[in-house]
XYZ file of C-alpha atoms in Angstrom:
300
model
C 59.543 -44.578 -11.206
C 59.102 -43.726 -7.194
C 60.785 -40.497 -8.026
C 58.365 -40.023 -10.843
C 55.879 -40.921 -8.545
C 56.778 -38.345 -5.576
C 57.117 -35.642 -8.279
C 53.291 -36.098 -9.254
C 52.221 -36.500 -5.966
C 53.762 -33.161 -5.027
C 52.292 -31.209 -7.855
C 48.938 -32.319 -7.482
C 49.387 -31.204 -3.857
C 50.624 -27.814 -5.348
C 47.448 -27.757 -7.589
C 44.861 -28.621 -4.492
C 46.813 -25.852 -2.568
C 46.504 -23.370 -5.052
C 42.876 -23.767 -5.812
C 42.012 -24.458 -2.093
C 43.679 -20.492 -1.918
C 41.884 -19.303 -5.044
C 38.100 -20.687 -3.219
C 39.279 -18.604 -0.572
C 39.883 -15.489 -2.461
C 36.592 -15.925 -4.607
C 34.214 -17.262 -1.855
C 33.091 -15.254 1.565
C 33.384 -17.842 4.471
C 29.811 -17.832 5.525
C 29.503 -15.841 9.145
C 26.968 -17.137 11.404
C 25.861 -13.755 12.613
C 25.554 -12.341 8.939
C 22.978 -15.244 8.245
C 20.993 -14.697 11.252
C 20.789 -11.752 10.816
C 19.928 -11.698 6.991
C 17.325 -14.606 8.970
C 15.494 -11.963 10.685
C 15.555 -9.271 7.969
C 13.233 -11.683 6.120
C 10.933 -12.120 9.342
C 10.519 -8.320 9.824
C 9.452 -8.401 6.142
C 6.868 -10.694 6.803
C 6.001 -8.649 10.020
C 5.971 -5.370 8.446
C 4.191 -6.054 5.531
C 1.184 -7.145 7.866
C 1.571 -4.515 10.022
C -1.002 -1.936 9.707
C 1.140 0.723 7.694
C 2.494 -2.780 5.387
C 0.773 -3.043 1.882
C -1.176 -6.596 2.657
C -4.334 -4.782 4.376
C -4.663 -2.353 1.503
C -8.128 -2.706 0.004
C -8.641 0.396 -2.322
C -6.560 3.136 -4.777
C -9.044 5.885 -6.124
C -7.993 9.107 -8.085
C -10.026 11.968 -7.338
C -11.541 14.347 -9.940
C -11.540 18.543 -9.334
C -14.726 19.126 -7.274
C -16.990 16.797 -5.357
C -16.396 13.038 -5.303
C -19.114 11.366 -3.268
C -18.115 8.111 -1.772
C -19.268 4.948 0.006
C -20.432 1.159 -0.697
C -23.415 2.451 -3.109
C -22.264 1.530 -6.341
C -23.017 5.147 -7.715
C -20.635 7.477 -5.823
C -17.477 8.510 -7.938
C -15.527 6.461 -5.103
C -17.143 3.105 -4.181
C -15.568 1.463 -0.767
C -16.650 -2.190 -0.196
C -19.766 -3.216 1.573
C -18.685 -2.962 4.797
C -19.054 0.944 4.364
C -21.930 3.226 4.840
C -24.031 3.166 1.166
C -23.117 7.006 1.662
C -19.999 8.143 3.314
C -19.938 11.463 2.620
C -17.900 13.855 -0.346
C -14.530 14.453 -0.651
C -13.778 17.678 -2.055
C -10.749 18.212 -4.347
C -9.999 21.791 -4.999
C -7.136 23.423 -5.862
C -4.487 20.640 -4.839
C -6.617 20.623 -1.512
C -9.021 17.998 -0.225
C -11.826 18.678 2.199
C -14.282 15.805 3.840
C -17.802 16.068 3.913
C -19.136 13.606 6.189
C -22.589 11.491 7.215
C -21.463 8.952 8.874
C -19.868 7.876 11.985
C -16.185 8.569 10.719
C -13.208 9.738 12.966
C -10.139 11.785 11.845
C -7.154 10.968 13.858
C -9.000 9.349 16.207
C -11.647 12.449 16.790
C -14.860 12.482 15.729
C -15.145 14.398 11.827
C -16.815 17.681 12.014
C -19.314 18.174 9.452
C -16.858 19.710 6.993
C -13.072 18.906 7.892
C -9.896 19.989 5.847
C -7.782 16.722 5.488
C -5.102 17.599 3.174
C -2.748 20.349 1.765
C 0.617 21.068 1.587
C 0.870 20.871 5.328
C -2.123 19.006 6.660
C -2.370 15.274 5.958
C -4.869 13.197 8.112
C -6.122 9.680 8.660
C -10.013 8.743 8.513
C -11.342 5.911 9.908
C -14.869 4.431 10.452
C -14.783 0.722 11.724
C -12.191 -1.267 10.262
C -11.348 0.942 7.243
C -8.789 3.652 7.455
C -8.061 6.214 4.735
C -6.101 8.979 3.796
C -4.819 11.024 0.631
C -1.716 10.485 -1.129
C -0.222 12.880 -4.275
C 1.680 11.013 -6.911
C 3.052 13.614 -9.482
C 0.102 16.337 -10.309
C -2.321 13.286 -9.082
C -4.085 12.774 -5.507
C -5.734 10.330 -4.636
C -7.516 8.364 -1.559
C -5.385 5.152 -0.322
C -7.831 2.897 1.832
C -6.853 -0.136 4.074
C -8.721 -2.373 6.020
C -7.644 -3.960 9.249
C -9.838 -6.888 8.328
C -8.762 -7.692 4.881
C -8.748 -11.668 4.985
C -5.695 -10.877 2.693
C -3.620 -10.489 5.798
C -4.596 -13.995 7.636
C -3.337 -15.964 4.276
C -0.025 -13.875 4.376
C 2.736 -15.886 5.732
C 5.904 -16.024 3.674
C 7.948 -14.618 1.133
C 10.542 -16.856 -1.387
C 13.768 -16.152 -1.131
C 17.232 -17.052 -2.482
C 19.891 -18.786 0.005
C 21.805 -16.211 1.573
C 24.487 -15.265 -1.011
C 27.678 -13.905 1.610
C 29.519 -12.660 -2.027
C 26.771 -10.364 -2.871
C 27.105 -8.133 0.006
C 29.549 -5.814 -2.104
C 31.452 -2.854 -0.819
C 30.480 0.295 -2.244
C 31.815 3.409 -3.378
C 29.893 6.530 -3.431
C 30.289 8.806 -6.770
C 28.595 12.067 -5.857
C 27.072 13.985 -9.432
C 28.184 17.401 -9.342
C 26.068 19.197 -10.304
C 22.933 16.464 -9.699
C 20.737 15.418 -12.373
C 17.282 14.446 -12.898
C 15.927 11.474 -14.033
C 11.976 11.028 -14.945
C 10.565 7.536 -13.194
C 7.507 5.733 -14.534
C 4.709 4.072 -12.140
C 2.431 1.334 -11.727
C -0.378 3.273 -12.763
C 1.232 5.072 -15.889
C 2.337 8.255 -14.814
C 5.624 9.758 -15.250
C 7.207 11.481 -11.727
C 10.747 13.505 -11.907
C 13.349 12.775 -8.910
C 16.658 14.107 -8.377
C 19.696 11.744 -8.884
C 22.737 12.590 -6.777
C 24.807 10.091 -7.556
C 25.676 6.451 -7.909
C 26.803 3.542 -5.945
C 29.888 1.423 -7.846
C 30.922 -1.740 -7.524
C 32.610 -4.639 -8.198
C 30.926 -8.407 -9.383
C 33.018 -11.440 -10.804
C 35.849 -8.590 -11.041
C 33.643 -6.686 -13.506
C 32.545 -2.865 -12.206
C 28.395 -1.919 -12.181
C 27.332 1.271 -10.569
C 23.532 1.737 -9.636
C 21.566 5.241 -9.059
C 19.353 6.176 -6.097
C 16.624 8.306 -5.924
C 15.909 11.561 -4.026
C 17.529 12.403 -0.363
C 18.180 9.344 1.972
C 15.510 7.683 4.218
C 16.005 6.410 7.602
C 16.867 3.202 6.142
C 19.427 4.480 3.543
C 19.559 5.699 0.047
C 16.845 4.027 -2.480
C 17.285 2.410 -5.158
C 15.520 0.807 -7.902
C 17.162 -2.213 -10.398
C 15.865 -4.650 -12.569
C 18.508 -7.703 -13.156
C 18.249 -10.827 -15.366
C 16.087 -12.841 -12.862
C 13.301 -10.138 -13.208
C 10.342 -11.424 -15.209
C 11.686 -15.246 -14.367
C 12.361 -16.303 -10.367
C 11.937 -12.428 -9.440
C 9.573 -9.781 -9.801
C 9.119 -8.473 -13.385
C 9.077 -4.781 -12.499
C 12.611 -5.085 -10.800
C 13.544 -4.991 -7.032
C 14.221 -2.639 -4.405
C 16.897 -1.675 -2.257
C 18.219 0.401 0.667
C 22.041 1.235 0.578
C 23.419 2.855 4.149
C 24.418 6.198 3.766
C 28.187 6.345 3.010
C 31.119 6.955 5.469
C 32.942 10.180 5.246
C 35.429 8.064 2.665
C 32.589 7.439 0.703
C 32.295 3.539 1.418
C 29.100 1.780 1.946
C 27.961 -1.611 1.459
C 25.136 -2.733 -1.049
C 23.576 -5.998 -0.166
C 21.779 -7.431 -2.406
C 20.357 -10.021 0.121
C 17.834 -7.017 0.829
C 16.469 -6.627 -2.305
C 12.900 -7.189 -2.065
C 9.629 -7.124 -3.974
C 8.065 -3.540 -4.310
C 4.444 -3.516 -3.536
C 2.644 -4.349 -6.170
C 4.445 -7.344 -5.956
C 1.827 -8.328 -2.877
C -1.429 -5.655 -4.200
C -3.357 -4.324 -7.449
C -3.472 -1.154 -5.037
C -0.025 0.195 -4.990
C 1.459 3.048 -7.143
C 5.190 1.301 -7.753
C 8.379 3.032 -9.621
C 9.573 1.452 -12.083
C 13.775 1.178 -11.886
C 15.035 3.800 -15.056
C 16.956 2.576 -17.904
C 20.271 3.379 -16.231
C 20.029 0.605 -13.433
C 19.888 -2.487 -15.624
C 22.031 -4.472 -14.164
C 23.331 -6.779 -17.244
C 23.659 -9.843 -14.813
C 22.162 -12.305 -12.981
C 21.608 -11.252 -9.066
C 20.368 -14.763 -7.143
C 20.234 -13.029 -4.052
C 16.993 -11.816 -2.083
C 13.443 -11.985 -2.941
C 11.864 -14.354 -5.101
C 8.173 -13.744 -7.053
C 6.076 -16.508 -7.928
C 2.855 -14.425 -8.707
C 0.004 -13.201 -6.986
């Protein structure tokens, strides 16, 4: 019986042992500096999203027609700005992919007062107007341009103070392998506001969940932050945003290794304004899984 006794003793040992070494295997040991860090990723969120180039001060989106659009606070110009704008600003002059301002009011143009007719945008011209707290400027989405307005007094920006956010998930910062396309493809990308924008696809990121291999695409040429990319998951539409989440890989190492992290996903803009233009992630980064890791949505 003691024997007996010894002999179970040592195998449930052997069993704690072994799955002591499999929790190892399966589960990151959590690294102070990694969670501090991931910490104060979420605080320069919140601090760059209420920064004046951040999305929380936006206050208008406004498509502009071939010709003359008059705009200011009267409710009859083509574009109406709110109240706090002249009744009449002014036109804005779309013609041939270029925009000219008309002005008759006080309005400055990189900080210099607007002459009475002032090119603000072609191919290489692009300009910011101002005139008290608003600031505008063009943007071209596809074959579209448009007039993006913020203002530095949107009451928007005082109720802005957090973000929700999974737990900081050490296992889903996943090392990375770069497949390069050769030659690159195309892909076509649909937006917010229902139109339909080509990118270039150069490749895909693969990597490994649960043992199981997923790859996702970016879009375009890096940014200073890293590749882009675009993915919808099965928490979007339930704890995260329904139009997917975004992402910024590092550029890979001459070996072709990088590291995706999905504690960085986070909410594209129109997760925080009606007057964003957002890409939607394409059919080819569904991720058929569950990613708890990064932002949360919880509506408007």
């Amino acid at each position: 019986m003691k024997y007996r006794l010894q002999f179970k003793q040592r195998k449930l040992h052997f069993l704690i042992a072994m799955l002591m070494g499999f929790s190892l295997v399966s589960c990151k040991e959590e690294d102070p500096e990694y969670l501090k860090s991931i910490e104060q990723w979420h605080k320069d969120r919140i601090n760059y999203l209420k920064s004046e180039e951040g999305f929380i001060n936006l206050a208008g989106l406004y498509w502009l027609e071939e010709g003359s659009n008059s705009f200011g606070a009267d409710s009859a110009n083509a574009v109406v700005f709110p109240n706090k704008a002249n009744a009449n600003m002014g036109n804005l002059i779309l013609k041939d992919s270029t925009v000219y301002l008309v002005s008759n009011a006080a309005i400055t143009i990189n900080g210099e007062p607007a002459a009475d007719t002032t090119l603000v945008y072609n191919d290489s011209t692009d300009v910011e107007m101002r005139y008290k707290s608003l600031l505008w400027f063009v943007i071209k989405r596809g074959k579209n341009i448009g007039i993006r307005l913020r203002d530095f007094d949107n009451p928007s920006l005082a109720a802005f103070d957090s973000i929700d956010y999974y737990p900081t998930n050490p296992n889903l910062k996943l090392k990375a392998t770069w497949r390069p396309y050769d030659p690159p493809k195309s892909a076509d990308f649909q937006n917010m506001v229902g139109m339909t924008i080509n990118y270039p696809v150069y490749g895909a990121f693969n990597f490994e969940i649960d043992g199981k291999e997923y790859s996702l695409e970016p879009i375009g040429e890096p940014e200073p932050e890293g590749y882009f990319v675009m993915f919808y998951d099965k928490t979007s539409g339930h704890s995260t945003y329904g139009s997917g989440r975004y992402l910024y890989v590092p550029v890979p190492d001459q070996n072709g290794k990088t590291i995706v992290d999905f504690n960085k996903a986070f909410n594209p803009p129109c997760a925080f304004t009606e007057f964003a233009t957002c890409l939607f992630p394409h059919k080819e980064n569904r991720l058929p899984i569950f990613i708890k890791a990064g932002e949360k949505f919880s509506g408007h």
